[in-house]
Amino acid sequence: MPPRIEFDKKTRGIAFQRCAGNCENCGMRLKVGEAEYDHIIPYYFTQDSSLSNCQVLCVPCHRGEGAKTADDQHDISKSKRIWLKHNGAWPKSKAPIRGGGFRKTRDV
């Protein structure tokens, strides 16, 4: 898995100015240094740490209970498995392949 790249200082500064010091999710007033910068589309999928993929959130919105849904976790886990299989790091199944065999006749 590629390493996660965080936003650089310039991108964080412009994003903080863009949000005018408010959380972009709930609108809570943020102090300098208390904001957290989040990838809108996870970095794992896009490898994009640009301003267009950055959102400024308060701590409860970023780390809170509703931060990641079950669907997000499912999609992230599935994409990791696909990536590992593609790169040969996922173990092959040890179970025998079961098949129904071929039909005896050509009649449908």
PDB file of N, CA, C and O in Angstrom, residues 10-40:
ATOM      1  N   LYS A  10       1.057  24.974   2.631  1.00  0.00           N
ATOM      2  CA  LYS A  10       0.379  25.926   1.747  1.00  0.00           C
ATOM      3  C   LYS A  10      -1.075  25.507   1.515  1.00  0.00           C
ATOM      4  O   LYS A  10      -1.985  26.330   1.623  1.00  0.00           O
ATOM      5  N   THR A  11      -1.296  24.239   1.229  1.00  0.00           N
ATOM      6  CA  THR A  11      -2.654  23.732   0.997  1.00  0.00           C
ATOM      7  C   THR A  11      -3.505  23.869   2.249  1.00  0.00           C
ATOM      8  O   THR A  11      -4.665  24.288   2.179  1.00  0.00           O
ATOM      9  N   ARG A  12      -2.940  23.554   3.421  1.00  0.00           N
ATOM     10  CA  ARG A  12      -3.684  23.694   4.674  1.00  0.00           C
ATOM     11  C   ARG A  12      -4.045  25.149   4.934  1.00  0.00           C
ATOM     12  O   ARG A  12      -5.156  25.460   5.377  1.00  0.00           O
ATOM     13  N   GLY A  13      -3.119  26.057   4.656  1.00  0.00           N
ATOM     14  CA  GLY A  13      -3.392  27.482   4.879  1.00  0.00           C
ATOM     15  C   GLY A  13      -4.496  28.000   3.982  1.00  0.00           C
ATOM     16  O   GLY A  13      -5.401  28.718   4.429  1.00  0.00           O
ATOM     17  N   ILE A  14      -4.446  27.645   2.705  1.00  0.00           N
ATOM     18  CA  ILE A  14      -5.480  28.090   1.769  1.00  0.00           C
ATOM     19  C   ILE A  14      -6.827  27.469   2.133  1.00  0.00           C
ATOM     20  O   ILE A  14      -7.872  28.129   2.065  1.00  0.00           O
ATOM     21  N   ALA A  15      -6.832  26.197   2.541  1.00  0.00           N
ATOM     22  CA  ALA A  15      -8.086  25.535   2.930  1.00  0.00           C
ATOM     23  C   ALA A  15      -8.684  26.192   4.168  1.00  0.00           C
ATOM     24  O   ALA A  15      -9.902  26.362   4.261  1.00  0.00           O
ATOM     25  N   PHE A  16      -7.827  26.588   5.125  1.00  0.00           N
ATOM     26  CA  PHE A  16      -8.336  27.247   6.331  1.00  0.00           C
ATOM     27  C   PHE A  16      -8.930  28.607   5.984  1.00  0.00           C
ATOM     28  O   PHE A  16      -9.963  29.002   6.534  1.00  0.00           O
ATOM     29  N   GLN A  17      -8.312  29.340   5.066  1.00  0.00           N
ATOM     30  CA  GLN A  17      -8.875  30.620   4.619  1.00  0.00           C
ATOM     31  C   GLN A  17     -10.185  30.397   3.877  1.00  0.00           C
ATOM     32  O   GLN A  17     -11.125  31.175   4.032  1.00  0.00           O
ATOM     33  N   ARG A  18     -10.248  29.348   3.063  1.00  0.00           N
ATOM     34  CA  ARG A  18     -11.454  29.048   2.295  1.00  0.00           C
ATOM     35  C   ARG A  18     -12.651  28.795   3.211  1.00  0.00           C
ATOM     36  O   ARG A  18     -13.764  29.230   2.933  1.00  0.00           O
ATOM     37  N   CYS A  19     -12.414  28.100   4.308  1.00  0.00           N
ATOM     38  CA  CYS A  19     -13.532  27.761   5.203  1.00  0.00           C
ATOM     39  C   CYS A  19     -13.855  28.890   6.171  1.00  0.00           C
ATOM     40  O   CYS A  19     -14.820  28.780   6.933  1.00  0.00           O
ATOM     41  N   ALA A  20     -13.055  29.961   6.167  1.00  0.00           N
ATOM     42  CA  ALA A  20     -13.286  31.139   7.017  1.00  0.00           C
ATOM     43  C   ALA A  20     -13.293  30.785   8.499  1.00  0.00           C
ATOM     44  O   ALA A  20     -14.020  31.382   9.288  1.00  0.00           O
ATOM     45  N   GLY A  21     -12.512  29.782   8.896  1.00  0.00           N
ATOM     46  CA  GLY A  21     -12.391  29.428  10.302  1.00  0.00           C
ATOM     47  C   GLY A  21     -13.541  28.617  10.858  1.00  0.00           C
ATOM     48  O   GLY A  21     -13.695  28.500  12.066  1.00  0.00           O
ATOM     49  N   ASN A  22     -14.359  28.028   9.978  1.00  0.00           N
ATOM     50  CA  ASN A  22     -15.488  27.201  10.418  1.00  0.00           C
ATOM     51  C   ASN A  22     -15.334  25.783   9.874  1.00  0.00           C
ATOM     52  O   ASN A  22     -14.791  25.573   8.788  1.00  0.00           O
ATOM     53  N   CYS A  23     -15.833  24.830  10.640  1.00  0.00           N
ATOM     54  CA  CYS A  23     -15.838  23.437  10.193  1.00  0.00           C
ATOM     55  C   CYS A  23     -16.703  23.337   8.938  1.00  0.00           C
ATOM     56  O   CYS A  23     -17.816  23.863   8.898  1.00  0.00           O
ATOM     57  N   GLU A  24     -16.210  22.679   7.920  1.00  0.00           N
ATOM     58  CA  GLU A  24     -16.966  22.567   6.670  1.00  0.00           C
ATOM     59  C   GLU A  24     -18.084  21.537   6.749  1.00  0.00           C
ATOM     60  O   GLU A  24     -18.892  21.440   5.842  1.00  0.00           O
ATOM     61  N   ASN A  25     -18.167  20.805   7.846  1.00  0.00           N
ATOM     62  CA  ASN A  25     -19.235  19.825   8.013  1.00  0.00           C
ATOM     63  C   ASN A  25     -20.360  20.378   8.886  1.00  0.00           C
ATOM     64  O   ASN A  25     -21.516  20.378   8.489  1.00  0.00           O
ATOM     65  N   CYS A  26     -20.017  20.874  10.076  1.00  0.00           N
ATOM     66  CA  CYS A  26     -21.053  21.310  11.015  1.00  0.00           C
ATOM     67  C   CYS A  26     -21.088  22.821  11.222  1.00  0.00           C
ATOM     68  O   CYS A  26     -22.036  23.333  11.810  1.00  0.00           O
ATOM     69  N   GLY A  27     -20.057  23.548  10.783  1.00  0.00           N
ATOM     70  CA  GLY A  27     -20.045  24.998  10.915  1.00  0.00           C
ATOM     71  C   GLY A  27     -19.489  25.509  12.232  1.00  0.00           C
ATOM     72  O   GLY A  27     -19.537  26.719  12.491  1.00  0.00           O
ATOM     73  N   MET A  28     -18.972  24.635  13.085  1.00  0.00           N
ATOM     74  CA  MET A  28     -18.422  25.062  14.368  1.00  0.00           C
ATOM     75  C   MET A  28     -17.204  25.961  14.157  1.00  0.00           C
ATOM     76  O   MET A  28     -16.411  25.745  13.253  1.00  0.00           O
ATOM     77  N   ARG A  29     -17.056  26.978  14.994  1.00  0.00           N
ATOM     78  CA  ARG A  29     -15.928  27.903  14.904  1.00  0.00           C
ATOM     79  C   ARG A  29     -14.645  27.180  15.311  1.00  0.00           C
ATOM     80  O   ARG A  29     -14.604  26.499  16.339  1.00  0.00           O
ATOM     81  N   LEU A  30     -13.601  27.305  14.508  1.00  0.00           N
ATOM     82  CA  LEU A  30     -12.335  26.626  14.754  1.00  0.00           C
ATOM     83  C   LEU A  30     -11.270  27.636  15.153  1.00  0.00           C
ATOM     84  O   LEU A  30     -11.235  28.745  14.637  1.00  0.00           O
ATOM     85  N   LYS A  31     -10.397  27.229  16.059  1.00  0.00           N
ATOM     86  CA  LYS A  31      -9.234  28.034  16.411  1.00  0.00           C
ATOM     87  C   LYS A  31      -8.056  27.548  15.586  1.00  0.00           C
ATOM     88  O   LYS A  31      -8.024  26.388  15.155  1.00  0.00           O
ATOM     89  N   VAL A  32      -7.079  28.416  15.386  1.00  0.00           N
ATOM     90  CA  VAL A  32      -5.893  28.021  14.643  1.00  0.00           C
ATOM     91  C   VAL A  32      -5.194  26.897  15.411  1.00  0.00           C
ATOM     92  O   VAL A  32      -4.972  26.993  16.608  1.00  0.00           O
ATOM     93  N   GLY A  33      -4.879  25.817  14.738  1.00  0.00           N
ATOM     94  CA  GLY A  33      -4.217  24.673  15.352  1.00  0.00           C
ATOM     95  C   GLY A  33      -5.179  23.591  15.802  1.00  0.00           C
ATOM     96  O   GLY A  33      -4.760  22.485  16.113  1.00  0.00           O
ATOM     97  N   GLU A  34      -6.467  23.888  15.874  1.00  0.00           N
ATOM     98  CA  GLU A  34      -7.451  22.885  16.287  1.00  0.00           C
ATOM     99  C   GLU A  34      -8.150  22.225  15.100  1.00  0.00           C
ATOM    100  O   GLU A  34      -8.886  21.284  15.269  1.00  0.00           O
ATOM    101  N   ALA A  35      -7.922  22.741  13.919  1.00  0.00           N
ATOM    102  CA  ALA A  35      -8.567  22.182  12.734  1.00  0.00           C
ATOM    103  C   ALA A  35      -7.852  20.910  12.298  1.00  0.00           C
ATOM    104  O   ALA A  35      -6.660  20.746  12.513  1.00  0.00           O
ATOM    105  N   GLU A  36      -8.615  20.011  11.710  1.00  0.00           N
ATOM    106  CA  GLU A  36      -8.038  18.805  11.141  1.00  0.00           C
ATOM    107  C   GLU A  36      -8.392  18.789   9.664  1.00  0.00           C
ATOM    108  O   GLU A  36      -9.490  19.140   9.266  1.00  0.00           O
ATOM    109  N   TYR A  37      -7.427  18.376   8.867  1.00  0.00           N
ATOM    110  CA  TYR A  37      -7.572  18.401   7.416  1.00  0.00           C
ATOM    111  C   TYR A  37      -7.788  16.979   6.927  1.00  0.00           C
ATOM    112  O   TYR A  37      -7.003  16.088   7.216  1.00  0.00           O
ATOM    113  N   ASP A  38      -8.875  16.798   6.186  1.00  0.00           N
ATOM    114  CA  ASP A  38      -9.293  15.464   5.781  1.00  0.00           C
ATOM    115  C   ASP A  38      -9.395  15.385   4.264  1.00  0.00           C
ATOM    116  O   ASP A  38      -9.743  16.365   3.604  1.00  0.00           O
ATOM    117  N   HIS A  39      -9.083  14.211   3.725  1.00  0.00           N
ATOM    118  CA  HIS A  39      -9.282  13.971   2.301  1.00  0.00           C
ATOM    119  C   HIS A  39     -10.767  13.695   2.073  1.00  0.00           C
ATOM    120  O   HIS A  39     -11.343  12.827   2.730  1.00  0.00           O
ATOM    121  N   ILE A  40     -11.399  14.422   1.154  1.00  0.00           N
ATOM    122  CA  ILE A  40     -12.810  14.203   0.837  1.00  0.00           C
ATOM    123  C   ILE A  40     -12.973  12.800   0.252  1.00  0.00           C
ATOM    124  O   ILE A  40     -13.789  12.008   0.701  1.00  0.00           O
TER     125      ILE A  40
END
